[in-house]
Every structure is written in C-alpha cells, then in structure tokens.
Short mmCIF file of C-alpha atoms and ligand atoms in Angstrom, two decimals:
data_model
loop_
_atom_site.label_atom_id
_atom_site.label_comp_id
_atom_site.label_asym_id
_atom_site.label_seq_id
_atom_site.Cartn_x
_atom_site.Cartn_y
_atom_site.Cartn_z
CA MET A 1 -31.88 -0.01 39.12
CA ALA A 2 -34.42 -1.23 36.56
CA GLN A 3 -32.10 -1.09 33.55
CA THR A 4 -29.38 -3.24 35.36
CA ALA A 5 -32.03 -5.96 35.94
CA PHE A 6 -33.14 -5.73 31.88
CA ILE A 7 -29.45 -5.96 31.00
CA GLU A 8 -28.78 -8.91 33.35
CA ARG A 9 -31.83 -10.89 32.32
CA LEU A 10 -31.40 -10.26 28.45
CA PRO A 11 -30.15 -13.31 26.76
CA LYS A 12 -27.34 -12.38 24.42
CA ALA A 13 -24.28 -13.76 22.89
CA GLU A 14 -20.75 -12.76 23.06
CA LEU A 15 -18.62 -12.70 19.71
CA HIS A 16 -15.42 -10.95 20.40
CA LEU A 17 -13.66 -12.42 23.39
CA HIS A 18 -10.14 -13.48 23.80
CA ILE A 19 -9.79 -16.52 26.29
CA GLU A 20 -6.16 -15.12 27.32
CA GLY A 21 -7.99 -11.89 28.09
CA THR A 22 -9.99 -13.68 30.74
CA LEU A 23 -6.94 -14.45 33.05
CA GLU A 24 -7.97 -12.72 36.18
CA PRO A 25 -5.10 -11.63 38.20
CA PRO A 26 -5.88 -14.37 41.15
CA MET A 27 -5.62 -17.00 38.36
CA MET A 28 -2.71 -15.62 37.10
CA LEU A 29 -0.68 -15.81 40.40
CA ALA A 30 -2.23 -19.47 40.91
CA PHE A 31 -1.19 -20.76 37.56
CA ALA A 32 2.39 -19.12 37.90
CA GLU A 33 2.88 -20.82 41.10
CA ARG A 34 1.77 -24.07 40.00
CA ASN A 35 3.81 -23.91 36.99
CA ARG A 36 6.98 -22.24 38.38
CA VAL A 37 6.61 -19.34 36.15
CA PRO A 38 8.51 -16.13 37.65
CA LEU A 39 6.15 -12.90 37.28
CA PRO A 40 7.16 -9.40 38.08
CA TYR A 41 4.19 -9.11 40.27
CA GLY A 42 3.73 -10.58 43.71
CA SER A 43 0.17 -9.72 44.57
CA VAL A 44 -3.33 -9.16 42.81
CA SER A 45 -2.78 -5.29 43.73
CA GLU A 46 0.40 -5.21 42.07
CA ILE A 47 -1.09 -6.68 38.95
CA GLN A 48 -3.93 -4.47 38.81
CA ASN A 49 -1.76 -1.26 39.07
CA ALA A 50 -0.03 -2.51 36.05
CA TYR A 51 -2.93 -2.32 34.12
CA ARG A 52 -2.70 1.26 32.88
CA PHE A 53 -2.72 1.53 29.26
CA ARG A 54 -1.92 4.36 26.98
CA ASN A 55 -2.62 2.38 23.61
CA LEU A 56 -3.07 -0.93 22.50
CA GLN A 57 0.57 -1.85 22.49
CA ASP A 58 1.04 -1.31 26.09
CA PHE A 59 -1.92 -3.46 26.74
CA LEU A 60 -0.48 -6.36 24.46
CA ASP A 61 2.96 -6.22 26.48
CA ILE A 62 1.42 -7.07 29.70
CA TYR A 63 -1.13 -9.42 28.07
CA TYR A 64 1.44 -11.68 26.43
CA LEU A 65 3.40 -11.29 29.80
CA GLY A 66 0.31 -12.92 31.35
CA THR A 67 -0.19 -15.77 28.93
CA ARG A 68 3.10 -17.17 29.89
CA VAL A 69 1.58 -18.81 33.02
CA LEU A 70 -0.59 -20.81 30.47
CA VAL A 71 1.28 -24.07 30.12
CA THR A 72 -0.75 -27.08 30.75
CA LYS A 73 -3.99 -28.57 29.24
CA GLN A 74 -5.36 -28.19 32.85
CA ASP A 75 -4.63 -24.45 32.72
CA PHE A 76 -6.35 -23.96 29.63
CA ARG A 77 -9.44 -25.79 30.57
CA GLU A 78 -9.80 -24.09 33.77
CA LEU A 79 -9.41 -20.79 32.32
CA THR A 80 -11.91 -21.29 29.72
CA TRP A 81 -14.37 -22.88 32.29
CA ALA A 82 -14.04 -19.94 34.61
CA TYR A 83 -15.17 -17.59 31.58
CA LEU A 84 -18.01 -19.94 30.61
CA VAL A 85 -19.21 -19.87 34.09
CA ARG A 86 -19.22 -16.29 34.63
CA ALA A 87 -20.67 -15.69 30.91
CA ARG A 88 -23.48 -18.00 31.61
CA GLU A 89 -24.42 -15.83 34.95
CA GLN A 90 -24.73 -12.80 32.61
CA ASN A 91 -26.91 -14.53 30.40
CA VAL A 92 -24.63 -15.30 27.69
CA LEU A 93 -26.33 -18.13 26.06
CA HIS A 94 -23.71 -18.38 22.86
CA ALA A 95 -19.98 -17.36 22.76
CA GLU A 96 -17.50 -17.25 20.04
CA ILE A 97 -14.21 -17.39 21.74
CA PHE A 98 -10.75 -16.19 20.11
CA PHE A 99 -7.74 -18.06 21.22
CA ASP A 100 -4.19 -16.94 20.31
CA PRO A 101 -2.19 -20.17 19.73
CA GLN A 102 1.04 -18.26 18.63
CA ALA A 103 1.13 -16.89 22.08
CA HIS A 104 1.58 -20.56 23.43
CA THR A 105 3.45 -22.37 20.59
CA ASP A 106 6.33 -19.84 20.53
CA ARG A 107 6.78 -20.92 24.11
CA ASP A 108 6.70 -24.49 23.25
CA VAL A 109 3.40 -25.22 24.33
CA PRO A 110 1.94 -27.63 21.83
CA PHE A 111 -1.03 -26.48 19.74
CA ALA A 112 -2.86 -29.57 20.76
CA THR A 113 -2.55 -28.81 24.40
CA VAL A 114 -4.13 -25.34 23.96
CA VAL A 115 -7.07 -26.86 21.89
CA ASN A 116 -7.61 -29.68 23.86
CA GLY A 117 -7.93 -27.83 27.11
CA ILE A 118 -10.14 -25.06 25.77
CA HIS A 119 -12.35 -27.62 23.95
CA GLN A 120 -12.78 -29.61 26.82
CA ALA A 121 -14.24 -26.90 28.93
CA LEU A 122 -16.72 -25.82 25.77
CA VAL A 123 -18.03 -29.41 25.61
CA GLU A 124 -18.48 -29.49 29.60
CA ALA A 125 -20.13 -26.21 29.44
CA LYS A 126 -22.63 -27.01 26.49
CA ASP A 127 -23.74 -30.24 29.03
CA ALA A 128 -23.43 -28.61 32.50
CA LEU A 129 -24.35 -24.90 31.71
CA GLY A 130 -26.30 -24.80 28.49
CA ILE A 131 -24.31 -22.50 26.70
CA SER A 132 -23.16 -22.95 23.27
CA THR A 133 -19.79 -21.81 21.69
CA ARG A 134 -17.53 -21.51 18.98
CA LEU A 135 -13.84 -21.20 18.79
CA ILE A 136 -11.98 -18.98 16.33
CA LEU A 137 -8.23 -19.08 15.86
CA CYS A 138 -6.47 -15.68 15.69
CA PHE A 139 -3.29 -15.18 13.83
CA LEU A 140 -0.79 -12.48 15.72
CA ARG A 141 -0.36 -9.96 13.06
CA HIS A 142 3.01 -8.68 14.37
CA LEU A 143 4.35 -11.92 13.25
CA SER A 144 5.15 -12.86 9.79
CA ALA A 145 2.70 -14.28 7.25
CA GLU A 146 4.74 -17.49 7.07
CA ALA A 147 4.42 -17.85 10.70
CA ALA A 148 0.49 -17.51 10.17
CA MET A 149 0.50 -20.07 7.61
CA ALA A 150 2.30 -22.67 9.49
CA THR A 151 -0.14 -22.00 12.51
CA LEU A 152 -3.12 -22.68 9.70
CA GLU A 153 -1.49 -25.62 8.78
CA GLU A 154 -0.89 -26.83 12.66
CA ALA A 155 -4.81 -26.25 12.77
CA LEU A 156 -6.04 -28.41 10.17
CA PRO A 157 -6.04 -31.70 12.13
CA PHE A 158 -8.29 -29.77 14.68
CA GLN A 159 -10.57 -28.16 12.23
CA ASP A 160 -13.54 -29.78 13.58
CA ARG A 161 -13.08 -27.73 16.44
CA ILE A 162 -12.40 -24.42 14.92
CA VAL A 163 -15.29 -22.48 12.89
CA ALA A 164 -13.09 -19.39 11.83
CA VAL A 165 -9.70 -17.49 11.62
CA GLY A 166 -9.07 -14.05 12.87
CA LEU A 167 -6.36 -11.40 12.95
CA ASP A 168 -5.30 -9.63 16.23
CA SER A 169 -2.31 -8.05 18.07
CA SER A 170 -0.54 -4.82 16.95
CA GLU A 171 -2.65 -3.20 14.41
CA VAL A 172 -0.87 -0.01 12.86
CA GLY A 173 2.14 -1.28 10.36
CA ASN A 174 0.31 -4.62 10.17
CA PRO A 175 -2.38 -4.31 7.59
CA PRO A 176 -4.82 -7.18 6.72
CA ASN A 177 -3.27 -7.40 3.26
CA LYS A 178 0.08 -8.79 4.90
CA PHE A 179 -2.31 -11.74 5.43
CA THR A 180 -4.11 -12.04 2.06
CA ASP A 181 -2.48 -15.56 1.21
CA VAL A 182 -3.07 -17.19 4.68
CA PHE A 183 -6.87 -16.28 4.69
CA ALA A 184 -7.30 -17.42 1.27
CA ARG A 185 -6.12 -20.77 2.32
CA ALA A 186 -7.90 -20.81 5.35
CA ARG A 187 -11.27 -20.39 3.28
CA ALA A 188 -10.06 -22.86 0.83
CA GLU A 189 -9.68 -25.03 3.91
CA GLY A 190 -13.53 -24.31 4.95
CA PHE A 191 -12.83 -21.70 7.72
CA LEU A 192 -15.03 -18.65 7.92
CA CYS A 193 -12.90 -15.28 8.52
CA VAL A 194 -13.14 -12.35 10.84
CA ALA A 195 -10.38 -9.68 11.23
CA HIS A 196 -9.79 -7.07 14.11
CA ALA A 197 -9.52 -3.62 11.91
CA GLY A 198 -10.40 -0.02 12.37
CA GLU A 199 -9.35 -0.37 16.19
CA GLU A 200 -6.33 1.97 16.01
CA GLY A 201 -5.71 1.45 12.21
CA PRO A 202 -7.37 3.50 9.59
CA ALA A 203 -10.61 2.86 7.87
CA ASP A 204 -8.63 1.55 4.95
CA TYR A 205 -7.55 -1.44 7.08
CA VAL A 206 -11.22 -2.33 7.38
CA ARG A 207 -11.77 -2.07 3.59
CA GLN A 208 -8.72 -4.22 2.94
CA ALA A 209 -10.08 -6.68 5.78
CA LEU A 210 -13.33 -7.03 3.49
CA ASP A 211 -11.62 -6.79 -0.09
CA GLU A 212 -8.44 -9.15 0.72
CA LEU A 213 -9.47 -11.23 3.40
CA LEU A 214 -13.23 -11.62 2.77
CA VAL A 215 -14.29 -11.40 6.42
CA ARG A 216 -17.75 -12.02 7.68
CA ARG A 217 -17.43 -9.53 10.72
CA ILE A 218 -15.09 -6.72 11.49
CA ASP A 219 -13.79 -6.68 15.01
CA HIS A 220 -13.92 -3.37 16.66
CA GLY A 221 -14.31 -1.32 13.11
CA ASN A 222 -14.52 2.20 15.07
CA ARG A 223 -12.41 3.88 12.32
CA SER A 224 -14.81 2.85 9.79
CA LEU A 225 -16.89 6.13 10.59
CA ASP A 226 -14.22 8.17 8.92
CA ASP A 227 -15.11 7.20 5.48
CA ASP A 228 -18.76 7.44 4.41
CA ALA A 229 -18.43 5.19 1.76
CA LEU A 230 -17.14 2.45 3.48
CA VAL A 231 -20.08 3.08 6.31
CA GLU A 232 -22.63 2.77 3.37
CA ARG A 233 -21.09 -0.32 1.98
CA LEU A 234 -20.78 -1.91 5.57
CA ALA A 235 -24.36 -1.00 6.49
CA ARG A 236 -25.83 -2.25 2.83
CA ASP A 237 -24.14 -5.36 3.13
CA GLY A 238 -25.04 -5.77 6.78
CA THR A 239 -21.74 -6.84 8.03
CA PRO A 240 -21.60 -6.95 11.78
CA LEU A 241 -18.98 -5.00 13.92
CA THR A 242 -18.06 -6.54 17.18
CA VAL A 243 -17.58 -3.29 19.23
CA CYS A 244 -15.88 -3.39 22.70
CA PRO A 245 -16.58 -0.12 24.74
CA LEU A 246 -14.49 -0.73 27.92
CA SER A 247 -11.68 -1.89 25.91
CA ASN A 248 -12.16 1.35 23.52
CA LEU A 249 -11.92 3.53 26.70
CA LYS A 250 -9.03 1.52 28.44
CA LEU A 251 -6.94 1.51 25.36
CA GLY A 252 -7.47 5.29 24.66
CA VAL A 253 -9.68 4.44 21.43
CA ILE A 254 -11.88 7.18 22.99
CA GLU A 255 -11.32 9.71 25.78
CA SER A 256 -14.39 9.01 27.53
CA LEU A 257 -17.48 6.95 26.95
CA LYS A 258 -19.66 9.87 26.27
CA ASP A 259 -17.72 9.98 23.09
CA HIS A 260 -18.44 6.12 22.37
CA PRO A 261 -19.60 5.95 18.39
CA LEU A 262 -22.10 3.10 19.39
CA LEU A 263 -25.06 5.17 18.54
CA GLU A 264 -23.57 7.04 15.69
CA MET A 265 -22.91 3.37 14.32
CA MET A 266 -26.60 2.31 14.87
CA ASP A 267 -27.93 5.80 13.65
CA ARG A 268 -25.95 5.21 10.45
CA GLY A 269 -27.20 1.77 9.82
CA LEU A 270 -24.32 -0.53 10.82
CA MET A 271 -25.12 -3.88 12.49
CA VAL A 272 -23.60 -3.31 15.98
CA THR A 273 -22.96 -5.87 18.65
CA VAL A 274 -21.40 -5.25 22.23
CA ASN A 275 -18.58 -7.38 23.77
CA SER A 276 -15.83 -7.41 26.52
CA ASP A 277 -12.62 -8.42 24.45
CA ASP A 278 -10.47 -8.88 27.34
CA PRO A 279 -12.75 -8.72 30.26
CA ALA A 280 -9.89 -9.32 33.12
CA TYR A 281 -7.86 -6.27 31.97
CA PHE A 282 -10.53 -3.90 31.02
CA GLY A 283 -12.87 -3.77 34.22
CA GLY A 284 -15.77 -5.68 33.07
CA TYR A 285 -17.75 -8.56 31.20
CA VAL A 286 -20.32 -8.26 28.64
CA ASN A 287 -23.12 -6.99 30.91
CA GLU A 288 -20.79 -4.47 32.21
CA ASN A 289 -20.03 -3.15 28.73
CA TYR A 290 -23.84 -2.82 27.88
CA GLN A 291 -24.42 -1.07 31.20
CA ALA A 292 -21.54 1.36 30.38
CA VAL A 293 -22.91 2.37 27.20
CA ALA A 294 -26.10 2.59 28.40
CA ASP A 295 -25.22 4.99 30.98
CA ALA A 296 -22.88 7.09 28.89
CA LEU A 297 -25.14 7.20 25.96
CA GLY A 298 -28.62 7.15 27.61
CA LEU A 299 -29.50 3.77 25.51
CA ASN A 300 -33.00 2.74 26.32
CA ASN A 301 -34.31 -0.78 26.64
CA GLU A 302 -35.37 -1.12 23.12
CA VAL A 303 -31.74 -0.09 22.04
CA LEU A 304 -30.36 -2.84 24.29
CA TYR A 305 -32.73 -5.49 22.94
CA ARG A 306 -31.48 -4.47 19.45
CA LEU A 307 -28.06 -5.02 20.53
CA ALA A 308 -28.60 -8.70 21.76
CA ARG A 309 -30.78 -9.45 18.75
CA ASN A 310 -27.72 -8.20 16.77
CA SER A 311 -25.46 -10.62 18.62
CA PHE A 312 -27.33 -13.86 17.94
CA GLU A 313 -27.81 -12.82 14.17
CA ALA A 314 -24.24 -11.73 13.87
CA SER A 315 -23.03 -15.06 15.25
CA PHE A 316 -21.90 -18.21 13.04
CA LEU A 317 -24.76 -20.48 14.32
CA PRO A 318 -26.85 -22.36 11.82
CA GLU A 319 -30.03 -20.60 11.12
CA GLN A 320 -32.19 -23.00 13.25
CA GLU A 321 -30.18 -22.30 16.53
CA LYS A 322 -30.35 -18.54 15.73
CA THR A 323 -34.13 -18.80 15.69
CA GLY A 324 -34.34 -20.67 18.70
CA LEU A 325 -32.24 -18.35 20.58
CA LEU A 326 -33.96 -15.23 19.09
CA ALA A 327 -37.21 -16.92 20.22
CA LYS A 328 -35.75 -17.10 24.01
CA LEU A 329 -34.82 -13.35 23.70
CA ASP A 330 -38.08 -12.37 22.72
CA ALA A 331 -39.79 -14.50 25.27
CA GLU A 332 -37.78 -13.00 28.09
CA THR A 333 -38.46 -9.16 26.88
CA ARG A 334 -42.19 -9.91 26.70
CA LEU A 335 -41.98 -11.18 30.17
CA GLN A 336 -39.90 -8.39 31.38
CA LYS A 337 -42.19 -5.91 29.55
CA ALA A 338 -45.29 -7.57 31.22
CA SER A 339 -43.92 -7.24 34.95
N1 LIG B 1 -5.54 -9.37 21.48
C1 LIG B 1 -6.34 -9.19 22.59
N2 LIG B 1 -7.12 -8.04 22.55
C2 LIG B 1 -6.85 -7.61 21.47
C3 LIG B 1 -7.34 -6.29 20.95
N3 LIG B 1 -8.39 -5.43 21.62
N4 LIG B 1 -6.75 -5.71 19.60
C4 LIG B 1 -5.78 -6.40 19.26
N5 LIG B 1 -5.24 -7.54 19.64
C5 LIG B 1 -5.97 -8.11 20.44
ZN1 LIG B 2 -10.05 -8.43 20.48
#
C-alpha cells in the first residue's frame, strides 16, 4: 500500500518513548534467566496474554514487574540498543528517550548503572546508526516529592547526559503541583521540563503542568480538549503534545482508534506529534502508530508530513540540527512525490 511506504520512508523524530517500555517479551525472559530474577511467566505467549489492560494502572503494574529483570549496565545497554536499531529501521532520525530511574534505584540498582548503560548505547548508535538522541529523566508521580528531589540530586553528576526531566506513572490523584518544588530546582539546575498530563487526569492537570512546572511539552494531553480556553492557550503558545495513539487504545483512554482526537487536535491548532510510548506493550513502534491513525482517521500524506515535521520542530535539538533534519524530510517527500 502506497501510504505504508510513505510512512516507512518518512524521516521522523520520536519524542515520547519509555526505554523500559521497549522490553520485548523474549528479552524479558532472557534477562530474567541471566540475572536469576523470578517472573510469573514461563513463555512469550504467557507474557503476551498478560498484556490486557483496562486502564493505566493495570499496565503500570505489569510494566514495573518487567523492569525487575533490568539489573546490569549490559542490560540497559542492550535494551537501548535494540530500541535504537528498530527505530532507525523505521526512519527515526532523532529520539528523545524517557527513563524511570526510581523503578531501578528502589531495587538497589545504582543510578550510575542505569544511566551509563543507556548512554553507552546512545553513543554507539550515533556512530553506527546515525541516529541522534536525548535522554529525559522521569520522576514517578505515585512516589513522594521528597523521593523525586533525592533522585534529582542523584542525577546532577550526570547532567551532561540528561537534557530534561519529566513526570510519569499513575496520574489521577498525583497532580503536577505535587512536584512544583522539584521542577523549580530542576529548572534552576538547567534541565528542561516536560510532564505526562491529561492522559487519564483532567484538563486542570495540563494547566498545572504549564503554570506550576513550566513544561515545554505536554506528554499525551488528550484531556486538554475538554477545556476550550486551555486549547486556545496551547495553540497560541505552540506547546507540543506528544500523542500516543496505540497506547491510548490499549489503556482505554479511547474506545476505538476511530475516536482518536488527533485530527480534532490538529484542526483546533495544536502542535501534535505521534509517538509509541511503550511499544513492546502496546503492539507497535512509531510507524505502526502513524499507520493506525492514518487508517482509522483517513489521514492523507500532507497530514502525515505535518506530523513528521512537528516531531522535529518540537524536539529539544538546537535550531541548526532541526533545520538539517527538516531539510532531509523535505528532500525525501519531494522524492516520493516525483516517483
Ligand atoms: N510510564 C510508562 N508509560 C506511561 C504512560 N503511558 N503513562 C504514565 N506513565 C507511564
Ligand atoms: Zn508515556
């Protein structure tokens, strides 16, 4: 199908990707065996059968269970490398990658083990695959603000490797303003800020993320659409939303992809990008997410091009690198139009 080829060849950036969410079942089993970590699953199909989620919390319970097999620097390096190879195969030229250090440090895996393992793969991928990357540290919002602050302090010696801080995990009941002081300190230390908001939580959490955490992007942001004034503000400021269609479907944020608000978001002037979130758990990497919304919403190639363009524009790359990647995008789309 012509559109599948168009999506595959489209140069793109991925801006909402949890590295722990790229742990494919065969790798989970292999790491469990290597590290002698007991799992309640004996096979790939048993793992896949467990991936039926009614909501975000159902998913998170299984996601945190999976993280327990990640123990050594080698595990983090191999996990990250495997993602980057797949991403590059899908013409991802730039990836901004979340990691959840507290999911590991709470099991006594040192912060340095996590960051150094991931970072080694990022450096290798730049050379071997030609993919650029940034790393974003996410605080787990179901844990305390004090724990987040301690994690921020652990991150300071690694600041050259981490561009931004974010906020993820169980949203409802853990509003952004629980972390106002942590994000203020992070900004004072020079980190950029993003936050998951409006995935399951209300539009007011999106407003708090903007007003209290001074975020540069909103991760998900679906529920912003409930509040017209907020939509106008996001549109006026050009605040990017990192939208994750297959994640929204698998976590019950939408009932069907036909109900996905991506087109409505774009029609209302929002700066939308398409991303995979936790691809090993939600049934698709970034191209499958583009394809899923293209099929369900009948997107034409102009809209797909716009989404790819947004992905570079919304990235944390310096202007010069953005310009270079946008030129690659334009050259590729011109080629495809001519063929
Ligand atoms: N952690 C990993 N994926 C997440 C998501 N979609 N929402 C909140 N926390 C997450
Ligand atoms: Zn996410």
